[in-house]
C-alpha cells in the first residue's frame, strides 16, 4: 500500500511573532512537490498556532506540540484536544522525548493521550525512540516496541496515526542516525506492527524519522524503503526545511 511521504516541522519552544511570520513566508513562497506526493505539517508553539494557521498556504497544515490527556477542565496550563479541534488544528504531536524525559510522561500516559486525541478527531504524530544508553545496551527494539505497544493497547484505528521514530541521542545533537540504522529500526517497527496489530496497519502506517535531519542528509534517509518521511526540529526553522520537503521525490 502506498504511503504518502510526510514531513513535519517541530518548531519546539522557539520563535517570536516576527520570526514566525518570516518562516511562514519562506514556506509560502517555496516550490515543493504537490500534496499528492508529500504531506507537510508544521508545529509552532501553542501561542502561534492561530497566527500560523491564518497565514500558512492551504496545502500545508499545522500541528500542536501536545495536548491534555482527557477532556479539558481544571487543568491549569494545559490545552485540550477539544480546543485544538475548535481552532481547526488538525494534528498534534504526542509523546515527544523531551516531554517524556523532562515532564516524566510514561508510555501509558502517552498511549492514553494518543487515544484521547484520536477520539476527538485529531491526527497524531506519536513519537518513540531510545536513549543512547538503551541503544548501547542493545535494547533499542525492546524500548521502541514497549512504547509502541502502549499506544497499540489503546488505539484500534491507526488511519490517523503517524509513528515518529526519534532516537534521543540524535535529537538536537547533529549526530544523525545512519540511513542503515534508521532503516533497521523502521523495518523492525513495521514488523512489530505486522505481528502485533495487523498486516494492513503495518503496510499503511507511516513511520517517519527524526533526529538531526537536515538539507544535506535527508535524501539518503528518504531513500530507505521503510522511512516514510521526517519529523524535523532545528532545520525546520531554517530555509533548508524546503530542501527536506523536496526529498519526498
Ligand atoms: O521533533 C523533532 C526532533 O526532536 C528532532 O529535532 O531535528 O533538532 O534533531 P532535531
PDB file of C-alpha atoms and ligand atoms in Angstrom:
ATOM      1  CA  UNK A   1       0.000   0.000   0.000  1.00  0.00           C
ATOM      2  CA  UNK A   2       1.411   3.384  -0.957  1.00  0.00           C
ATOM      3  CA  UNK A   3       2.352   5.599   1.955  1.00  0.00           C
ATOM      4  CA  UNK A   4       2.425   9.312   1.227  1.00  0.00           C
ATOM      5  CA  UNK A   5       5.705  10.937   2.299  1.00  0.00           C
ATOM      6  CA  UNK A   6       5.242  13.052   5.419  1.00  0.00           C
ATOM      7  CA  UNK A   7       7.410  15.957   6.530  1.00  0.00           C
ATOM      8  CA  UNK A   8       6.739  17.528   9.910  1.00  0.00           C
ATOM      9  CA  UNK A   9       8.465  20.602  11.280  1.00  0.00           C
ATOM     10  CA  UNK A  10       8.570  20.747  15.062  1.00  0.00           C
ATOM     11  CA  UNK A  11       9.439  24.305  15.995  1.00  0.00           C
ATOM     12  CA  UNK A  12       9.585  23.348  19.687  1.00  0.00           C
ATOM     13  CA  UNK A  13       9.724  26.317  22.115  1.00  0.00           C
ATOM     14  CA  UNK A  14      11.140  28.786  19.599  1.00  0.00           C
ATOM     15  CA  UNK A  15      10.114  31.941  17.823  1.00  0.00           C
ATOM     16  CA  UNK A  16       8.786  35.452  18.070  1.00  0.00           C
ATOM     17  CA  UNK A  17       5.857  36.768  16.059  1.00  0.00           C
ATOM     18  CA  UNK A  18       8.321  38.283  13.580  1.00  0.00           C
ATOM     19  CA  UNK A  19      10.321  35.058  13.246  1.00  0.00           C
ATOM     20  CA  UNK A  20       7.168  33.013  12.812  1.00  0.00           C
ATOM     21  CA  UNK A  21       5.948  35.326  10.038  1.00  0.00           C
ATOM     22  CA  UNK A  22       9.331  35.003   8.313  1.00  0.00           C
ATOM     23  CA  UNK A  23       9.319  31.197   8.396  1.00  0.00           C
ATOM     24  CA  UNK A  24       5.762  31.099   7.069  1.00  0.00           C
ATOM     25  CA  UNK A  25       6.662  33.496   4.249  1.00  0.00           C
ATOM     26  CA  UNK A  26       9.556  31.229   3.252  1.00  0.00           C
ATOM     27  CA  UNK A  27       7.247  28.213   3.239  1.00  0.00           C
ATOM     28  CA  UNK A  28       4.520  30.010   1.327  1.00  0.00           C
ATOM     29  CA  UNK A  29       6.947  31.048  -1.393  1.00  0.00           C
ATOM     30  CA  UNK A  30       8.586  27.634  -1.700  1.00  0.00           C
ATOM     31  CA  UNK A  31       8.151  25.452  -4.743  1.00  0.00           C
ATOM     32  CA  UNK A  32       7.653  21.954  -3.444  1.00  0.00           C
ATOM     33  CA  UNK A  33       6.167  18.694  -4.728  1.00  0.00           C
ATOM     34  CA  UNK A  34       2.375  18.609  -4.744  1.00  0.00           C
ATOM     35  CA  UNK A  35       0.204  17.499  -1.850  1.00  0.00           C
ATOM     36  CA  UNK A  36      -0.345  14.217  -3.701  1.00  0.00           C
ATOM     37  CA  UNK A  37       3.337  13.478  -3.171  1.00  0.00           C
ATOM     38  CA  UNK A  38       4.141  14.937   0.230  1.00  0.00           C
ATOM     39  CA  UNK A  39       2.142  15.935   3.292  1.00  0.00           C
ATOM     40  CA  UNK A  40       3.674  18.875   5.138  1.00  0.00           C
ATOM     41  CA  UNK A  41       2.747  19.774   8.709  1.00  0.00           C
ATOM     42  CA  UNK A  42       4.403  22.459  10.834  1.00  0.00           C
ATOM     43  CA  UNK A  43       4.121  22.629  14.571  1.00  0.00           C
ATOM     44  CA  UNK A  44       4.554  26.050  16.161  1.00  0.00           C
ATOM     45  CA  UNK A  45       4.222  26.702  19.892  1.00  0.00           C
ATOM     46  CA  UNK A  46       0.584  26.896  21.050  1.00  0.00           C
ATOM     47  CA  UNK A  47       0.558  30.691  21.162  1.00  0.00           C
ATOM     48  CA  UNK A  48       1.369  30.933  17.454  1.00  0.00           C
ATOM     49  CA  UNK A  49      -0.988  28.217  16.196  1.00  0.00           C
ATOM     50  CA  UNK A  50      -3.801  30.564  15.171  1.00  0.00           C
ATOM     51  CA  UNK A  51      -1.406  33.007  13.515  1.00  0.00           C
ATOM     52  CA  UNK A  52       0.369  30.292  11.546  1.00  0.00           C
ATOM     53  CA  UNK A  53      -2.903  28.690  10.537  1.00  0.00           C
ATOM     54  CA  UNK A  54      -4.180  32.022   9.271  1.00  0.00           C
ATOM     55  CA  UNK A  55      -1.045  32.779   7.237  1.00  0.00           C
ATOM     56  CA  UNK A  56       0.089  29.376   6.016  1.00  0.00           C
ATOM     57  CA  UNK A  57      -0.581  28.140   2.491  1.00  0.00           C
ATOM     58  CA  UNK A  58      -3.579  25.824   2.316  1.00  0.00           C
ATOM     59  CA  UNK A  59      -1.661  22.729   1.172  1.00  0.00           C
ATOM     60  CA  UNK A  60       0.384  22.720   4.397  1.00  0.00           C
ATOM     61  CA  UNK A  61      -1.164  22.020   7.789  1.00  0.00           C
ATOM     62  CA  UNK A  62      -0.468  22.794  11.418  1.00  0.00           C
ATOM     63  CA  UNK A  63       0.066  20.632  14.475  1.00  0.00           C
ATOM     64  CA  UNK A  64       0.085  21.383  18.172  1.00  0.00           C
ATOM     65  CA  UNK A  65       3.055  20.088  20.129  1.00  0.00           C
ATOM     66  CA  UNK A  66       0.991  18.467  22.871  1.00  0.00           C
ATOM     67  CA  UNK A  67      -2.493  18.262  24.332  1.00  0.00           C
ATOM     68  CA  UNK A  68      -4.119  17.205  27.574  1.00  0.00           C
ATOM     69  CA  UNK A  69      -4.820  13.533  28.140  1.00  0.00           C
ATOM     70  CA  UNK A  70      -8.568  13.866  28.652  1.00  0.00           C
ATOM     71  CA  UNK A  71     -11.405  16.349  28.354  1.00  0.00           C
ATOM     72  CA  UNK A  72     -10.467  19.859  29.444  1.00  0.00           C
ATOM     73  CA  UNK A  73     -11.423  21.377  32.765  1.00  0.00           C
ATOM     74  CA  UNK A  74      -9.500  22.327  35.903  1.00  0.00           C
ATOM     75  CA  UNK A  75      -6.034  21.638  34.481  1.00  0.00           C
ATOM     76  CA  UNK A  76      -4.150  24.921  34.723  1.00  0.00           C
ATOM     77  CA  UNK A  77      -1.717  25.480  31.910  1.00  0.00           C
ATOM     78  CA  UNK A  78      -2.985  22.627  29.756  1.00  0.00           C
ATOM     79  CA  UNK A  79      -4.563  22.760  26.298  1.00  0.00           C
ATOM     80  CA  UNK A  80      -7.275  20.232  25.489  1.00  0.00           C
ATOM     81  CA  UNK A  81      -7.799  18.236  22.336  1.00  0.00           C
ATOM     82  CA  UNK A  82     -11.266  19.812  22.131  1.00  0.00           C
ATOM     83  CA  UNK A  83      -9.696  23.281  21.985  1.00  0.00           C
ATOM     84  CA  UNK A  84      -7.427  22.254  19.131  1.00  0.00           C
ATOM     85  CA  UNK A  85     -10.404  20.878  17.238  1.00  0.00           C
ATOM     86  CA  UNK A  86     -12.315  24.083  17.951  1.00  0.00           C
ATOM     87  CA  UNK A  87      -9.439  26.111  16.496  1.00  0.00           C
ATOM     88  CA  UNK A  88      -9.331  23.931  13.389  1.00  0.00           C
ATOM     89  CA  UNK A  89      -5.919  22.465  14.219  1.00  0.00           C
ATOM     90  CA  UNK A  90      -5.850  19.032  12.554  1.00  0.00           C
ATOM     91  CA  UNK A  91      -2.684  17.493  14.002  1.00  0.00           C
ATOM     92  CA  UNK A  92      -0.964  17.060  17.360  1.00  0.00           C
ATOM     93  CA  UNK A  93       2.477  15.732  18.297  1.00  0.00           C
ATOM     94  CA  UNK A  94       2.293  13.398  21.292  1.00  0.00           C
ATOM     95  CA  UNK A  95       4.998  11.656  23.302  1.00  0.00           C
ATOM     96  CA  UNK A  96       7.981  13.679  22.172  1.00  0.00           C
ATOM     97  CA  UNK A  97      11.107  12.513  24.013  1.00  0.00           C
ATOM     98  CA  UNK A  98      11.602  15.967  25.515  1.00  0.00           C
ATOM     99  CA  UNK A  99       8.241  15.628  27.250  1.00  0.00           C
ATOM    100  CA  UNK A 100       8.859  12.006  28.170  1.00  0.00           C
ATOM    101  CA  UNK A 101      12.211  12.917  29.754  1.00  0.00           C
ATOM    102  CA  UNK A 102      11.618  16.381  31.195  1.00  0.00           C
ATOM    103  CA  UNK A 103       7.975  16.013  32.202  1.00  0.00           C
ATOM    104  CA  UNK A 104       8.027  12.316  33.062  1.00  0.00           C
ATOM    105  CA  UNK A 105       5.424  11.285  30.504  1.00  0.00           C
ATOM    106  CA  UNK A 106       5.183   7.497  30.769  1.00  0.00           C
ATOM    107  CA  UNK A 107       4.427   5.080  27.941  1.00  0.00           C
ATOM    108  CA  UNK A 108       0.930   4.548  29.359  1.00  0.00           C
ATOM    109  CA  UNK A 109       0.234   8.278  29.661  1.00  0.00           C
ATOM    110  CA  UNK A 110       1.358   8.776  26.065  1.00  0.00           C
ATOM    111  CA  UNK A 111      -0.879   5.892  24.953  1.00  0.00           C
ATOM    112  CA  UNK A 112      -3.849   7.457  26.752  1.00  0.00           C
ATOM    113  CA  UNK A 113      -3.127  10.838  25.168  1.00  0.00           C
ATOM    114  CA  UNK A 114      -2.893   9.391  21.678  1.00  0.00           C
ATOM    115  CA  UNK A 115      -6.192   7.547  22.128  1.00  0.00           C
ATOM    116  CA  UNK A 116      -7.984  10.600  23.511  1.00  0.00           C
ATOM    117  CA  UNK A 117      -6.695  12.930  20.798  1.00  0.00           C
ATOM    118  CA  UNK A 118      -7.795  10.454  18.114  1.00  0.00           C
ATOM    119  CA  UNK A 119     -11.207  10.084  19.748  1.00  0.00           C
ATOM    120  CA  UNK A 120     -11.703  13.839  19.358  1.00  0.00           C
ATOM    121  CA  UNK A 121     -10.845  13.723  15.658  1.00  0.00           C
ATOM    122  CA  UNK A 122      -7.237  14.892  15.779  1.00  0.00           C
ATOM    123  CA  UNK A 123      -4.497  13.256  13.743  1.00  0.00           C
ATOM    124  CA  UNK A 124      -1.496  12.248  15.809  1.00  0.00           C
ATOM    125  CA  UNK A 125       2.259  12.217  15.288  1.00  0.00           C
ATOM    126  CA  UNK A 126       3.227   9.743  18.018  1.00  0.00           C
ATOM    127  CA  UNK A 127       6.897   9.840  18.997  1.00  0.00           C
ATOM    128  CA  UNK A 128       9.029   6.972  20.213  1.00  0.00           C
ATOM    129  CA  UNK A 129      12.773   6.399  20.499  1.00  0.00           C
ATOM    130  CA  UNK A 130      15.588   5.032  22.617  1.00  0.00           C
ATOM    131  CA  UNK A 131      18.295   6.825  24.597  1.00  0.00           C
ATOM    132  CA  UNK A 132      21.987   6.347  23.856  1.00  0.00           C
ATOM    133  CA  UNK A 133      22.341   4.168  26.949  1.00  0.00           C
ATOM    134  CA  UNK A 134      19.491   1.953  25.783  1.00  0.00           C
ATOM    135  CA  UNK A 135      20.984   1.655  22.289  1.00  0.00           C
ATOM    136  CA  UNK A 136      24.406   0.799  23.638  1.00  0.00           C
ATOM    137  CA  UNK A 137      22.947  -1.861  25.903  1.00  0.00           C
ATOM    138  CA  UNK A 138      21.230  -3.465  22.910  1.00  0.00           C
ATOM    139  CA  UNK A 139      17.673  -2.707  23.997  1.00  0.00           C
ATOM    140  CA  UNK A 140      16.596  -0.368  21.186  1.00  0.00           C
ATOM    141  CA  UNK A 141      13.881  -2.646  19.816  1.00  0.00           C
ATOM    142  CA  UNK A 142      12.592  -3.613  23.246  1.00  0.00           C
ATOM    143  CA  UNK A 143      12.258   0.079  24.144  1.00  0.00           C
ATOM    144  CA  UNK A 144      10.514   1.204  20.971  1.00  0.00           C
ATOM    145  CA  UNK A 145       8.301  -1.900  20.958  1.00  0.00           C
ATOM    146  CA  UNK A 146       7.172  -1.141  24.530  1.00  0.00           C
ATOM    147  CA  UNK A 147       6.464   2.470  23.587  1.00  0.00           C
ATOM    148  CA  UNK A 148       4.508   1.359  20.520  1.00  0.00           C
ATOM    149  CA  UNK A 149       2.639  -1.325  22.472  1.00  0.00           C
ATOM    150  CA  UNK A 150       1.449   1.272  24.990  1.00  0.00           C
ATOM    151  CA  UNK A 151      -0.112   3.125  22.056  1.00  0.00           C
ATOM    152  CA  UNK A 152      -1.423  -0.025  20.362  1.00  0.00           C
ATOM    153  CA  UNK A 153      -3.066  -1.115  23.630  1.00  0.00           C
ATOM    154  CA  UNK A 154      -5.301   1.976  23.494  1.00  0.00           C
ATOM    155  CA  UNK A 155      -5.755   2.541  19.764  1.00  0.00           C
ATOM    156  CA  UNK A 156      -7.759   0.450  17.329  1.00  0.00           C
ATOM    157  CA  UNK A 157      -7.883   2.716  14.279  1.00  0.00           C
ATOM    158  CA  UNK A 158      -4.419   3.698  13.050  1.00  0.00           C
ATOM    159  CA  UNK A 159      -5.609   5.676   9.999  1.00  0.00           C
ATOM    160  CA  UNK A 160      -4.770   8.987  11.666  1.00  0.00           C
ATOM    161  CA  UNK A 161      -1.523   7.970  13.328  1.00  0.00           C
ATOM    162  CA  UNK A 162       1.979   8.718  12.062  1.00  0.00           C
ATOM    163  CA  UNK A 163       4.684   6.996  14.088  1.00  0.00           C
ATOM    164  CA  UNK A 164       7.813   9.119  14.544  1.00  0.00           C
ATOM    165  CA  UNK A 165      10.962   7.176  15.402  1.00  0.00           C
ATOM    166  CA  UNK A 166      13.294   9.662  17.036  1.00  0.00           C
ATOM    167  CA  UNK A 167      16.385   8.217  18.696  1.00  0.00           C
ATOM    168  CA  UNK A 168      17.016  10.506  21.655  1.00  0.00           C
ATOM    169  CA  UNK A 169      20.772  10.512  21.021  1.00  0.00           C
ATOM    170  CA  UNK A 170      20.167  12.020  17.576  1.00  0.00           C
ATOM    171  CA  UNK A 171      17.851  14.825  18.647  1.00  0.00           C
ATOM    172  CA  UNK A 172      19.447  18.244  18.507  1.00  0.00           C
ATOM    173  CA  UNK A 173      22.918  16.695  18.638  1.00  0.00           C
ATOM    174  CA  UNK A 174      23.922  16.875  14.991  1.00  0.00           C
ATOM    175  CA  UNK A 175      24.532  13.116  15.287  1.00  0.00           C
ATOM    176  CA  UNK A 176      22.015  11.762  12.787  1.00  0.00           C
ATOM    177  CA  UNK A 177      21.246   8.044  12.596  1.00  0.00           C
ATOM    178  CA  UNK A 178      22.819   6.496   9.543  1.00  0.00           C
ATOM    179  CA  UNK A 179      20.353   5.519   6.827  1.00  0.00           C
ATOM    180  CA  UNK A 180      21.055   1.876   7.734  1.00  0.00           C
ATOM    181  CA  UNK A 181      20.382   2.487  11.434  1.00  0.00           C
ATOM    182  CA  UNK A 182      17.123   4.278  10.672  1.00  0.00           C
ATOM    183  CA  UNK A 183      16.004   1.644   8.159  1.00  0.00           C
ATOM    184  CA  UNK A 184      16.779  -1.180  10.572  1.00  0.00           C
ATOM    185  CA  UNK A 185      14.547   0.237  13.322  1.00  0.00           C
ATOM    186  CA  UNK A 186      11.787   1.279  10.911  1.00  0.00           C
ATOM    187  CA  UNK A 187      11.800  -2.219   9.392  1.00  0.00           C
ATOM    188  CA  UNK A 188      11.596  -3.816  12.827  1.00  0.00           C
ATOM    189  CA  UNK A 189       8.810  -1.449  13.871  1.00  0.00           C
ATOM    190  CA  UNK A 190       6.806  -2.331  10.791  1.00  0.00           C
ATOM    191  CA  UNK A 191       7.400  -5.996  11.545  1.00  0.00           C
ATOM    192  CA  UNK A 192       6.219  -5.398  15.107  1.00  0.00           C
ATOM    193  CA  UNK A 193       3.061  -3.741  13.820  1.00  0.00           C
ATOM    194  CA  UNK A 194       2.522  -6.620  11.405  1.00  0.00           C
ATOM    195  CA  UNK A 195       2.821  -9.224  14.131  1.00  0.00           C
ATOM    196  CA  UNK A 196       1.010  -7.377  16.900  1.00  0.00           C
ATOM    197  CA  UNK A 197      -1.506  -5.059  15.270  1.00  0.00           C
ATOM    198  CA  UNK A 198      -2.199  -6.257  11.741  1.00  0.00           C
ATOM    199  CA  UNK A 199      -0.763  -6.580   8.262  1.00  0.00           C
ATOM    200  CA  UNK A 200      -2.856  -3.786   6.758  1.00  0.00           C
ATOM    201  CA  UNK A 201      -1.914  -1.344   9.502  1.00  0.00           C
ATOM    202  CA  UNK A 202       1.759  -2.287   9.197  1.00  0.00           C
ATOM    203  CA  UNK A 203       1.631  -1.685   5.465  1.00  0.00           C
ATOM    204  CA  UNK A 204      -0.216   1.618   5.616  1.00  0.00           C
ATOM    205  CA  UNK A 205       1.132   3.341   8.752  1.00  0.00           C
ATOM    206  CA  UNK A 206       3.765   5.929   8.038  1.00  0.00           C
ATOM    207  CA  UNK A 207       6.917   5.607  10.118  1.00  0.00           C
ATOM    208  CA  UNK A 208       8.935   8.803   9.943  1.00  0.00           C
ATOM    209  CA  UNK A 209      12.425   9.523  11.251  1.00  0.00           C
ATOM    210  CA  UNK A 210      13.504  12.415  13.456  1.00  0.00           C
ATOM    211  CA  UNK A 211      16.884  13.413  14.850  1.00  0.00           C
ATOM    212  CA  UNK A 212      19.294  15.912  13.281  1.00  0.00           C
ATOM    213  CA  UNK A 213      17.682  15.689   9.844  1.00  0.00           C
ATOM    214  CA  UNK A 214      18.913  18.485   7.593  1.00  0.00           C
ATOM    215  CA  UNK A 215      19.099  19.520   3.982  1.00  0.00           C
ATOM    216  CA  UNK A 216      22.304  17.550   3.457  1.00  0.00           C
ATOM    217  CA  UNK A 217      21.353  14.189   4.947  1.00  0.00           C
ATOM    218  CA  UNK A 218      17.649  13.965   4.073  1.00  0.00           C
ATOM    219  CA  UNK A 219      17.971  12.484   0.582  1.00  0.00           C
ATOM    220  CA  UNK A 220      19.757   9.343   1.599  1.00  0.00           C
ATOM    221  CA  UNK A 221      17.492   8.787   4.589  1.00  0.00           C
ATOM    222  CA  UNK A 222      14.429   9.349   2.401  1.00  0.00           C
ATOM    223  CA  UNK A 223      15.661   6.651   0.048  1.00  0.00           C
ATOM    224  CA  UNK A 224      15.261   3.936   2.684  1.00  0.00           C
ATOM    225  CA  UNK A 225      12.239   1.731   1.971  1.00  0.00           C
ATOM    226  CA  UNK A 226      10.701   1.985   5.442  1.00  0.00           C
ATOM    227  CA  UNK A 227      11.449   5.671   6.033  1.00  0.00           C
ATOM    228  CA  UNK A 228       8.215   7.439   5.134  1.00  0.00           C
ATOM    229  CA  UNK A 229       9.273  10.959   5.977  1.00  0.00           C
ATOM    230  CA  UNK A 230      10.704  13.089   8.749  1.00  0.00           C
ATOM    231  CA  UNK A 231       9.976  14.969  11.917  1.00  0.00           C
ATOM    232  CA  UNK A 232      12.427  17.854  11.797  1.00  0.00           C
ATOM    233  CA  UNK A 233      13.417  20.066  14.713  1.00  0.00           C
ATOM    234  CA  UNK A 234      16.185  22.634  14.290  1.00  0.00           C
ATOM    235  CA  UNK A 235      16.254  22.590  10.500  1.00  0.00           C
ATOM    236  CA  UNK A 236      12.500  23.244  10.330  1.00  0.00           C
ATOM    237  CA  UNK A 237      13.207  26.791  11.493  1.00  0.00           C
ATOM    238  CA  UNK A 238      15.505  27.383   8.515  1.00  0.00           C
ATOM    239  CA  UNK A 239      15.047  27.685   4.749  1.00  0.00           C
ATOM    240  CA  UNK A 240      16.613  24.224   4.327  1.00  0.00           C
ATOM    241  CA  UNK A 241      13.294  22.786   5.534  1.00  0.00           C
ATOM    242  CA  UNK A 242      12.194  23.308   1.942  1.00  0.00           C
ATOM    243  CA  UNK A 243      15.005  21.010   0.740  1.00  0.00           C
ATOM    244  CA  UNK A 244      13.824  18.395   3.234  1.00  0.00           C
ATOM    245  CA  UNK A 245      10.287  18.632   1.842  1.00  0.00           C
ATOM    246  CA  UNK A 246      11.740  18.170  -1.640  1.00  0.00           C
ATOM    247  CA  UNK A 247      13.442  14.932  -0.587  1.00  0.00           C
ATOM    248  CA  UNK A 248      10.000  13.349  -0.978  1.00  0.00           C
ATOM    249  CA  UNK A 249      10.641  12.900  -4.676  1.00  0.00           C
TER     250      UNK A 249
HETATM  251  O1  LIG B   1      10.767  16.640  16.816  1.00  0.00           O
HETATM  252  C1  LIG B   1      11.868  16.758  16.284  1.00  0.00           C
HETATM  253  C2  LIG B   1      13.037  16.118  16.825  1.00  0.00           C
HETATM  254  O2  LIG B   1      13.150  16.320  18.188  1.00  0.00           O
HETATM  255  C3  LIG B   1      14.290  16.354  16.042  1.00  0.00           C
HETATM  256  O3  LIG B   1      14.927  17.541  16.416  1.00  0.00           O
HETATM  257  O4  LIG B   1      15.931  17.878  14.169  1.00  0.00           O
HETATM  258  O5  LIG B   1      16.557  19.346  16.086  1.00  0.00           O
HETATM  259  O6  LIG B   1      17.313  16.962  15.991  1.00  0.00           O
HETATM  260  P1  LIG B   1      16.264  17.968  15.623  1.00  0.00           P
END
